Amino acid sequence: MKAALRRRRQGGALLFGGLASIVGFLAFVEFTSGVLQGYYAPLLTDIARHLGVNDADVNWLEGSQLMLSALVVPMLSKLGDQVGHRKVLIWSTAVTLAASIALVVAPVFWVFLVAWAFQGFYVVWLPLEIALIYVRTAAREDAAAAAEGPGPAALTRRAAAVLVGALEVGAIAGALTAGALVDTMDVQAVLAVPAVVVGLCLVAIIPGVEETPGASLANFRRRDFDTAGLFWITVALVLIMGSLFVLRGAGLAPDRPGFWLSVLMLVAGALALVRFVRVEREHPDPLIDIRMFTDPALWPVFATAGLFGVSVLGAQAPLSTFARTDPEIYGYGLGTTGFQTSLIIGTYLIAMVAGAGLLPVASRWTSPRLALLFATLCVAVGFGLFLPFHDQIGQVVANMVVVGLGSGALVASLPAAAAAAAPREQTGVATGLTNSVKTVGGAVASCIFGLALATTAAAGIPGPEALPEIAVSADVGTAGSFSGYLTVWIVCSATAFAAAVLLLFVPKKAFQ
């Protein structure tokens, strides 16, 4: 008993003593990441009006950033292992800062779209931080800690809990702050706040975070970085995303030239993806280990993560724009203010935190597999409830609480399930691929949802002459179609049900 207490004290002293400073600085980095993730959601309708585009177009913001994230995470994570995690953390933060500033001054939508995509470099912060902490704890020469204290993995888990907690706090704070500001300030002034926070983050990293022991730029020259794999996956994703963007402008009519251009781009993207798979199979140190996708223990986890990404990442923009849509003009929506929208989003985020915390309890009461199945069904049922219940704020909040409870449990458990199902020497790779597949699922869903919302965006919307008693604003004709929102809810519910089925094929060892 005394030995266990002594080990616990030593572990606490190591984490909050020798590593306290670096974990504190990295917690601020994750707080900033949370702000970026939560801040913009209540603003999407205001951003659309500011740039003169329809609500459906803001889905392209989500899709472009998520797709770039899918490239950034494996590339910069591998680069961090070679040249130093602190260096890559600074580089990625500098890119995020430049993109955040560009969002404030972007004059047109396509410039805003490019800047928004590059702001997604922040997604690599958490993987770099976890790797940096693990390497530093493993390299410590504290003999007492090595003999009796917890090992690097245990210390890294404790530090990761602090970082994730800071991220969640930042997301909630960001959403509430943006909602409060947008109702009283100009949109450009509101958009400047994240740039200030990211600037402070960069200032904190430079003096506060030490480099990974043994890291050097020379390491990159001594290793064979998978540039061919990076090239082909970039080409594939750009062509696939571009085909959807062209299709959004051309519509689904085969008699329009843009339709066949989008089909040609999609085919070219598929061929580039095939080439990428071949390159990765032949490379000794591939950017993405393709063989893991054929592992019978891992492919159900990856497929579940991709389907889950459809709802947890792809449905964020439609939720915000639906809440802001004025029902007196369009006949649907909630007509919420920016702050009211932020409260809905904040409630959803709190439900996600609660879902992640309740998962271990539910696993002990039933079993890990049943608990995860229940969480997936919560997502499916929650989005299904939108079909009959979407007319009042209370209904939408209730639906999002159900979705949030399930989503939080899945966010917390899927990486662990992948790590447990993978061979011991590939646990880190499996965890990273789970996140990448989820991101790609969300990116594709965002683009498809954008098409669905834009297909009949103006259909059935009364014009000014039909609204003599309503002060018609510039919002008329800019909302997404109601049939598009129905499509979003149906797809999110259906993919969550499909994910529940796939969980039945996940091997038992993934839940141990």
Coordinates of C-alpha atoms in Angstrom, one line a residue:
M1 CA 0.0 0.0 0.0
K2 CA 2.8 2.4 1.0
A3 CA 4.8 1.5 -2.2
A4 CA 1.7 2.2 -4.3
L5 CA 1.2 5.6 -2.6
R6 CA 4.9 6.4 -3.1
R7 CA 4.7 5.5 -6.8
R8 CA 1.7 7.7 -7.2
R9 CA 3.4 10.6 -5.5
Q10 CA 6.5 10.1 -7.7
G11 CA 4.4 10.0 -10.8
G12 CA 2.6 13.2 -9.8
A13 CA 5.9 14.9 -9.0
L14 CA 7.3 13.9 -12.4
L15 CA 4.2 15.1 -14.4
F16 CA 3.5 18.3 -12.5
G17 CA 7.1 18.9 -11.5
G18 CA 9.6 18.3 -14.2
L19 CA 7.0 18.3 -17.0
A20 CA 4.6 20.8 -15.4
S21 CA 5.9 23.7 -17.4
I22 CA 5.8 22.1 -20.8
V23 CA 2.4 20.5 -20.2
G24 CA 1.1 23.9 -19.1
F25 CA 2.3 25.6 -22.3
L26 CA 0.9 22.7 -24.4
A27 CA -2.4 22.9 -22.6
F28 CA -2.7 26.5 -23.8
V29 CA -1.9 25.3 -27.3
E30 CA -4.8 22.9 -27.0
F31 CA -7.1 25.5 -25.5
T32 CA -6.3 27.5 -28.7
S33 CA -7.1 24.5 -30.8
G34 CA -10.5 24.2 -29.0
V35 CA -11.2 27.9 -29.6
L36 CA -10.6 27.4 -33.3
Q37 CA -12.9 24.3 -33.4
G38 CA -15.8 26.0 -31.5
Y39 CA -15.5 29.6 -32.4
Y40 CA -16.6 29.6 -36.0
A41 CA -19.7 27.3 -35.8
P42 CA -22.1 30.1 -34.6
L43 CA -20.7 32.5 -37.2
L44 CA -21.3 30.4 -40.4
T45 CA -24.5 32.1 -41.4
D46 CA -22.9 35.6 -40.8
I47 CA -19.8 34.5 -42.7
A48 CA -22.0 33.5 -45.7
R49 CA -23.8 36.9 -45.7
H50 CA -20.4 38.7 -45.3
L51 CA -19.1 36.9 -48.4
G52 CA -22.3 37.0 -50.3
V53 CA -22.8 33.3 -50.7
N54 CA -25.5 30.8 -49.8
D55 CA -25.7 28.8 -46.6
A56 CA -25.0 25.7 -48.6
D57 CA -21.6 27.0 -49.6
V58 CA -20.2 27.1 -46.0
N59 CA -20.1 23.3 -46.2
W60 CA -17.2 23.7 -48.6
L61 CA -15.3 25.4 -45.8
E62 CA -15.7 22.4 -43.6
G63 CA -14.9 20.0 -46.5
S64 CA -11.8 21.7 -47.7
Q65 CA -10.3 22.0 -44.2
L66 CA -11.1 18.4 -43.3
M67 CA -9.5 17.2 -46.5
L68 CA -6.4 19.2 -46.0
S69 CA -6.3 17.8 -42.4
A70 CA -6.3 14.3 -43.7
L71 CA -3.0 15.2 -45.6
V72 CA -1.4 17.3 -42.8
V73 CA -1.7 14.8 -39.9
P74 CA 0.3 11.9 -41.4
M75 CA 2.8 14.1 -43.2
L76 CA 3.7 16.4 -40.3
S77 CA 3.5 13.7 -37.7
K78 CA 6.1 11.7 -39.6
L79 CA 8.2 14.9 -40.2
G80 CA 8.0 15.7 -36.5
D81 CA 9.5 12.3 -35.7
Q82 CA 12.4 13.1 -38.0
V83 CA 13.3 16.8 -37.5
G84 CA 11.7 17.5 -34.1
H85 CA 8.2 17.9 -32.8
R86 CA 8.7 21.4 -31.5
K87 CA 10.0 22.6 -34.9
V88 CA 6.9 21.2 -36.7
L89 CA 4.6 22.6 -34.0
I90 CA 6.0 26.1 -34.6
W91 CA 5.8 25.8 -38.3
S92 CA 2.2 24.5 -38.2
T93 CA 1.2 27.3 -35.8
A94 CA 2.8 29.9 -38.0
V95 CA 0.7 28.6 -41.0
T96 CA -2.4 28.6 -38.8
L97 CA -1.7 32.2 -37.7
A98 CA -1.2 33.4 -41.3
A99 CA -4.4 31.7 -42.4
S100 CA -6.4 33.2 -39.4
I101 CA -5.2 36.7 -40.4
A102 CA -6.2 36.0 -44.1
L103 CA -9.7 35.1 -43.0
V104 CA -10.1 38.6 -41.6
V105 CA -9.1 40.4 -44.8
A106 CA -10.3 37.9 -47.4
P107 CA -12.3 39.9 -50.0
V108 CA -14.1 37.0 -51.8
F109 CA -15.3 33.5 -51.0
W110 CA -12.5 31.6 -52.8
V111 CA -9.8 33.4 -50.9
F112 CA -11.6 32.8 -47.7
L113 CA -11.9 29.1 -48.7
V114 CA -8.2 28.7 -49.3
A115 CA -7.3 30.5 -46.0
W116 CA -9.9 28.4 -44.1
A117 CA -8.3 25.2 -45.5
F118 CA -4.8 26.2 -44.4
Q119 CA -6.0 27.1 -41.0
G120 CA -6.6 23.4 -40.6
F121 CA -2.9 22.9 -39.9
Y122 CA -3.8 23.1 -36.2
V123 CA -5.1 19.5 -36.3
V124 CA -1.6 18.2 -36.1
W125 CA -0.9 20.0 -32.8
L126 CA -2.3 17.3 -30.5
P127 CA -0.4 14.3 -32.1
L128 CA 2.8 16.3 -32.0
E129 CA 2.3 17.2 -28.4
I130 CA 1.5 13.7 -27.4
A131 CA 4.6 12.4 -29.2
L132 CA 6.8 15.2 -27.7
I133 CA 5.7 14.4 -24.2
Y134 CA 6.2 10.6 -24.7
V135 CA 9.7 11.0 -26.0
R136 CA 10.7 13.4 -23.2
T137 CA 9.3 11.1 -20.5
A138 CA 11.0 8.1 -22.0
A139 CA 14.4 10.0 -22.3
R140 CA 14.4 11.1 -18.7
E141 CA 17.3 9.8 -16.6
D142 CA 15.5 10.0 -13.3
A143 CA 16.5 6.7 -11.8
A144 CA 13.9 6.7 -9.1
A145 CA 11.1 7.3 -11.5
A146 CA 12.4 4.6 -13.8
A147 CA 12.6 2.2 -10.9
E148 CA 9.3 2.8 -9.1
G149 CA 7.3 5.5 -10.8
P150 CA 4.9 5.1 -13.7
G151 CA 6.3 4.6 -17.1
P152 CA 6.2 6.9 -20.1
A153 CA 2.9 5.5 -21.4
A154 CA 1.1 6.2 -18.1
L155 CA 2.6 9.7 -17.8
T156 CA 1.7 10.5 -21.3
R157 CA -1.9 9.4 -20.7
R158 CA -2.1 11.7 -17.7
A159 CA -0.7 14.6 -19.7
A160 CA -3.1 13.8 -22.6
A161 CA -6.1 14.0 -20.3
V162 CA -5.0 17.5 -19.3
L163 CA -4.5 18.5 -23.0
V164 CA -7.9 17.1 -24.1
G165 CA -9.6 18.8 -21.2
A166 CA -8.1 22.1 -22.2
L167 CA -9.3 21.5 -25.8
E168 CA -12.9 21.0 -24.7
V169 CA -12.8 24.0 -22.4
G170 CA -11.5 26.1 -25.4
A171 CA -14.2 24.8 -27.7
I172 CA -17.0 25.7 -25.3
A173 CA -15.4 29.1 -24.6
G174 CA -14.9 29.8 -28.3
A175 CA -18.5 28.9 -29.2
L176 CA -20.0 31.1 -26.4
T177 CA -17.6 34.0 -27.1
A178 CA -18.3 34.1 -30.8
G179 CA -22.1 33.9 -30.3
A180 CA -22.0 36.8 -27.8
L181 CA -19.7 39.0 -30.0
V182 CA -21.4 38.4 -33.4
D183 CA -24.7 40.0 -32.2
T184 CA -23.0 43.3 -31.3
M185 CA -19.9 43.6 -33.5
D186 CA -19.0 43.6 -37.2
V187 CA -18.1 40.2 -38.6
Q188 CA -14.6 41.2 -39.6
A189 CA -13.9 42.3 -36.0
V190 CA -15.3 39.0 -34.7
L191 CA -13.1 37.1 -37.1
A192 CA -10.0 38.8 -35.8
V193 CA -10.3 37.3 -32.3
P194 CA -9.0 33.8 -33.3
A195 CA -6.0 35.4 -35.0
V196 CA -5.1 37.1 -31.7
V197 CA -5.4 33.9 -29.8
V198 CA -3.3 31.9 -32.3
G199 CA -0.7 34.7 -32.1
L200 CA -0.5 34.4 -28.4
C201 CA -0.2 30.6 -28.8
L202 CA 2.8 31.0 -31.1
V203 CA 4.4 33.4 -28.6
A204 CA 3.9 30.8 -25.9
I205 CA 5.4 27.9 -27.8
I206 CA 8.7 29.5 -28.7
P207 CA 10.0 30.0 -25.2
G208 CA 7.9 27.5 -23.4
V209 CA 8.3 24.2 -25.3
E210 CA 11.7 22.5 -25.5
E211 CA 12.7 20.4 -28.5
T212 CA 12.5 16.6 -28.7
P213 CA 15.8 15.1 -27.4
G214 CA 18.0 14.1 -30.3
A215 CA 15.9 15.8 -33.0
S216 CA 17.7 17.5 -35.8
L217 CA 17.0 18.8 -39.3
A218 CA 19.8 16.5 -40.5
N219 CA 17.6 13.5 -39.8
F220 CA 15.4 14.4 -42.7
R221 CA 18.2 14.3 -45.2
R222 CA 19.3 10.9 -43.8
R223 CA 15.9 9.3 -44.3
D224 CA 13.8 8.5 -47.3
F225 CA 10.6 10.6 -46.8
D226 CA 7.6 9.3 -48.8
T227 CA 7.3 12.2 -51.2
A228 CA 5.8 10.1 -54.0
G229 CA 3.0 8.9 -51.7
L230 CA 2.4 12.4 -50.5
F231 CA 2.2 13.6 -54.1
W232 CA -0.3 11.0 -55.3
I233 CA -2.6 11.2 -52.3
T234 CA -2.6 15.0 -52.7
V235 CA -3.5 14.7 -56.4
A236 CA -6.2 12.2 -55.6
L237 CA -7.9 14.2 -52.9
V238 CA -7.7 17.5 -54.8
L239 CA -9.3 15.9 -57.9
I240 CA -12.0 14.2 -55.9
M241 CA -12.8 17.4 -53.9
G242 CA -12.6 19.5 -57.1
S243 CA -15.0 17.2 -58.9
L244 CA -17.6 17.8 -56.2
F245 CA -17.0 21.5 -56.3
V246 CA -17.5 21.6 -60.1
L247 CA -20.6 19.5 -59.7
R248 CA -22.0 22.0 -57.2
G249 CA -21.8 24.7 -59.8
A250 CA -22.9 22.6 -62.7
G251 CA -25.7 20.8 -61.0
L252 CA -26.8 17.2 -61.8
A253 CA -27.9 17.9 -65.4
P254 CA -25.9 15.8 -67.9
D255 CA -26.5 18.3 -70.6
R256 CA -24.3 20.9 -68.8
P257 CA -20.5 20.8 -69.6
G258 CA -19.6 21.1 -66.0
F259 CA -21.3 17.8 -65.2
W260 CA -19.0 15.8 -67.5
L261 CA -15.9 17.7 -66.3
S262 CA -16.8 16.7 -62.7
V263 CA -17.1 13.1 -63.8
L264 CA -13.8 13.2 -65.6
M265 CA -12.1 14.7 -62.5
L266 CA -13.7 12.0 -60.2
V267 CA -12.4 9.2 -62.5
A268 CA -8.9 10.8 -62.6
G269 CA -9.0 11.1 -58.8
A270 CA -9.9 7.5 -58.5
L271 CA -7.0 6.5 -60.8
A272 CA -4.6 8.7 -58.7
L273 CA -5.8 6.9 -55.6
V274 CA -5.0 3.5 -57.2
R275 CA -1.6 4.8 -58.0
F276 CA -1.1 6.0 -54.4
V277 CA -2.0 2.5 -53.1
R278 CA 0.6 0.9 -55.4
V279 CA 3.3 3.4 -54.3
E280 CA 2.6 2.9 -50.6
R281 CA 2.7 -0.9 -51.0
E282 CA 6.2 -0.7 -52.5
H283 CA 7.6 2.0 -50.1
P284 CA 9.7 0.7 -47.2
D285 CA 8.5 3.5 -44.9
P286 CA 5.1 4.6 -46.4
L287 CA 3.2 7.7 -45.4
I288 CA 0.1 5.5 -44.8
D289 CA 0.5 1.8 -44.3
I290 CA -2.2 0.5 -46.7
R291 CA -1.8 -3.1 -45.5
M292 CA -3.5 -2.2 -42.3
F293 CA -6.7 -1.6 -44.2
T294 CA -6.8 -5.3 -45.2
D295 CA -6.2 -6.5 -41.6
P296 CA -9.4 -8.3 -40.6
A297 CA -9.0 -7.0 -37.0
L298 CA -8.7 -3.3 -38.1
W299 CA -10.8 -2.7 -41.2
P300 CA -14.1 -2.7 -39.2
V301 CA -12.6 -0.1 -36.9
F302 CA -11.5 2.1 -39.8
A303 CA -14.8 1.7 -41.5
T304 CA -16.7 2.6 -38.4
A305 CA -14.5 5.7 -37.9
G306 CA -15.2 6.8 -41.5
L307 CA -18.9 6.4 -41.1
F308 CA -18.8 8.2 -37.8
G309 CA -16.9 11.1 -39.4
V310 CA -19.9 11.8 -41.6
S311 CA -22.0 12.9 -38.6
V312 CA -19.5 14.2 -36.1
L313 CA -17.6 16.4 -38.6
G314 CA -19.8 16.7 -41.7
A315 CA -23.0 17.8 -39.9
Q316 CA -21.6 20.7 -38.0
A317 CA -22.1 23.4 -40.6
P318 CA -25.7 22.3 -41.4
L319 CA -26.6 22.4 -37.7
S320 CA -25.5 26.0 -37.4
T321 CA -27.1 27.3 -40.6
F322 CA -30.4 25.5 -39.9
A323 CA -30.5 27.1 -36.4
R324 CA -29.9 30.6 -37.9
T325 CA -32.5 30.2 -40.8
D326 CA -35.5 32.5 -40.2
P327 CA -38.8 30.4 -40.2
E328 CA -40.9 33.4 -40.9
I329 CA -39.2 33.8 -44.3
Y330 CA -38.4 30.2 -45.2
G331 CA -41.0 28.2 -43.3
Y332 CA -38.3 26.2 -41.5
G333 CA -35.3 26.8 -39.2
L334 CA -35.2 28.3 -35.7
G335 CA -34.3 31.9 -36.4
T336 CA -31.8 32.0 -33.5
T337 CA -29.3 34.8 -32.8
G338 CA -25.6 34.1 -32.8
F339 CA -25.5 33.7 -29.0
Q340 CA -28.5 31.4 -29.0
T341 CA -26.8 29.3 -31.6
S342 CA -23.6 29.2 -29.6
L343 CA -25.6 27.9 -26.6
I344 CA -27.0 25.0 -28.7
I345 CA -23.4 24.2 -29.8
G346 CA -22.1 24.6 -26.3
T347 CA -24.7 22.2 -25.0
Y348 CA -23.7 19.7 -27.7
L349 CA -20.1 19.9 -26.7
I350 CA -20.9 19.5 -23.0
A351 CA -22.9 16.4 -23.9
M352 CA -19.9 15.0 -25.8
V353 CA -17.7 15.5 -22.7
A354 CA -20.3 13.7 -20.6
G355 CA -20.5 10.9 -23.1
A356 CA -16.8 10.4 -23.0
G357 CA -16.9 10.3 -19.2
L358 CA -19.8 7.9 -19.0
L359 CA -18.4 5.3 -21.4
P360 CA -16.2 3.6 -18.8
V361 CA -19.1 3.4 -16.4
A362 CA -21.4 1.9 -19.1
S363 CA -18.7 -0.5 -20.1
R364 CA -18.5 -1.8 -16.5
W365 CA -22.3 -2.2 -16.2
T366 CA -22.6 -4.0 -19.5
S367 CA -19.6 -4.7 -21.7
P368 CA -17.3 -2.5 -23.8
R369 CA -18.8 -3.7 -27.1
L370 CA -22.4 -3.1 -25.9
A371 CA -21.5 0.3 -24.5
L372 CA -20.0 1.3 -27.8
L373 CA -23.0 -0.1 -29.7
F374 CA -25.3 1.9 -27.5
A375 CA -23.3 5.1 -28.2
T376 CA -23.5 4.6 -31.9
L377 CA -27.2 4.0 -31.7
C378 CA -27.5 7.3 -29.8
V379 CA -26.0 9.1 -32.8
A380 CA -28.4 7.3 -35.1
V381 CA -31.5 7.9 -33.0
G382 CA -30.5 11.5 -32.3
F383 CA -30.3 12.4 -36.0
G384 CA -33.4 10.4 -36.7
L385 CA -35.3 12.5 -34.2
F386 CA -34.6 15.6 -36.3
L387 CA -37.0 14.3 -39.0
P388 CA -40.2 14.8 -36.9
F389 CA -38.7 17.2 -34.2
H390 CA -36.9 20.3 -35.6
D391 CA -39.4 23.2 -35.2
Q392 CA -38.4 24.4 -31.7
I393 CA -35.1 25.2 -30.0
G394 CA -35.9 22.7 -27.2
Q395 CA -36.4 19.9 -29.7
V396 CA -33.1 20.6 -31.4
V397 CA -31.2 20.8 -28.1
A398 CA -32.7 17.5 -27.0
N399 CA -31.7 15.9 -30.3
M400 CA -28.2 17.2 -30.0
V401 CA -27.8 16.0 -26.4
V402 CA -28.6 12.5 -27.5
V403 CA -26.2 12.8 -30.5
G404 CA -23.5 14.4 -28.3
L405 CA -23.6 11.6 -25.7
G406 CA -23.0 9.0 -28.3
S407 CA -20.4 11.1 -30.2
G408 CA -18.4 11.8 -27.1
A409 CA -18.2 8.1 -26.3
L410 CA -17.1 7.3 -29.9
V411 CA -14.5 10.0 -30.0
A412 CA -12.9 8.7 -26.8
S413 CA -13.1 5.0 -27.6
L414 CA -12.4 4.5 -31.4
P415 CA -8.7 5.3 -31.2
A416 CA -8.3 3.0 -28.2
A417 CA -10.1 0.2 -30.1
A418 CA -7.8 0.6 -33.1
A419 CA -4.7 0.6 -30.9
A420 CA -5.9 -2.6 -29.1
A421 CA -6.8 -4.4 -32.3
A422 CA -3.5 -3.5 -34.0
P423 CA -0.1 -5.3 -33.6
R424 CA 1.8 -3.8 -30.7
E425 CA 4.5 -2.3 -32.9
Q426 CA 1.8 -0.5 -35.0
T427 CA -0.5 1.0 -32.3
G428 CA 0.4 4.6 -33.0
V429 CA 0.0 4.2 -36.8
A430 CA -3.4 2.5 -36.3
T431 CA -4.6 5.3 -34.0
G432 CA -3.5 8.0 -36.5
L433 CA -5.2 6.2 -39.4
T434 CA -8.4 6.0 -37.4
N435 CA -8.4 9.8 -37.1
S436 CA -7.5 10.3 -40.8
V437 CA -10.3 8.0 -42.0
K438 CA -12.8 9.8 -39.8
T439 CA -11.6 13.1 -41.2
V440 CA -11.9 12.0 -44.8
G441 CA -15.4 10.7 -44.0
G442 CA -16.3 14.1 -42.7
A443 CA -14.7 15.9 -45.6
V444 CA -16.6 13.9 -48.2
A445 CA -19.9 14.3 -46.3
S446 CA -19.4 18.1 -46.0
C447 CA -19.1 18.3 -49.8
I448 CA -22.1 16.1 -50.4
F449 CA -24.2 17.9 -47.8
G450 CA -23.2 21.2 -49.6
L451 CA -24.6 19.7 -52.8
A452 CA -27.8 18.6 -51.2
L453 CA -28.4 22.0 -49.6
A454 CA -27.7 23.9 -52.8
T455 CA -29.6 21.7 -55.2
T456 CA -32.9 23.4 -54.5
A457 CA -31.7 26.1 -52.2
A458 CA -34.1 28.7 -53.6
A459 CA -37.0 26.4 -54.3
G460 CA -40.3 27.3 -52.6
I461 CA -38.9 30.4 -51.0
P462 CA -41.4 33.3 -51.3
G463 CA -40.2 36.4 -53.0
P464 CA -40.6 40.0 -51.6
E465 CA -43.9 40.5 -53.3
A466 CA -45.4 37.6 -51.4
L467 CA -44.2 38.9 -48.0
P468 CA -45.9 42.3 -47.8
E469 CA -46.0 42.3 -44.0
I470 CA -42.4 41.0 -43.4
A471 CA -39.3 43.2 -43.5
V472 CA -37.5 41.1 -46.1
S473 CA -33.8 41.1 -45.5
A474 CA -30.9 40.2 -47.7
D475 CA -31.2 36.7 -46.3
V476 CA -34.0 35.8 -48.7
G477 CA -32.8 33.2 -51.2
T478 CA -29.6 32.4 -49.4
A479 CA -30.7 29.6 -47.0
G480 CA -30.2 25.9 -47.8
S481 CA -33.1 23.9 -49.0
F482 CA -35.3 22.1 -46.4
S483 CA -35.0 18.9 -48.5
G484 CA -31.2 19.3 -48.2
Y485 CA -31.4 19.4 -44.4
L486 CA -33.6 16.3 -44.4
T487 CA -31.0 14.6 -46.5
V488 CA -28.3 15.5 -43.9
W489 CA -30.2 14.1 -41.0
I490 CA -31.2 10.9 -42.9
V491 CA -27.6 10.3 -44.1
C492 CA -26.1 10.9 -40.6
S493 CA -28.7 8.6 -39.0
A494 CA -28.2 5.9 -41.7
T495 CA -24.3 5.9 -41.5
A496 CA -24.5 5.7 -37.7
F497 CA -26.7 2.6 -37.9
A498 CA -24.3 1.1 -40.4
A499 CA -21.4 1.9 -38.0
A500 CA -23.3 0.0 -35.3
V501 CA -23.5 -3.0 -37.6
L502 CA -19.8 -2.9 -38.3
L503 CA -19.0 -2.8 -34.6
L504 CA -20.3 -6.4 -34.5
F505 CA -17.3 -7.4 -36.6
V506 CA -14.7 -5.7 -34.5
P507 CA -12.6 -8.4 -32.8
K508 CA -13.1 -8.9 -29.1
K509 CA -9.5 -7.9 -28.2
A510 CA -10.2 -4.4 -29.4
F511 CA -12.6 -3.9 -26.4
Q512 CA -10.2 -5.3 -23.8

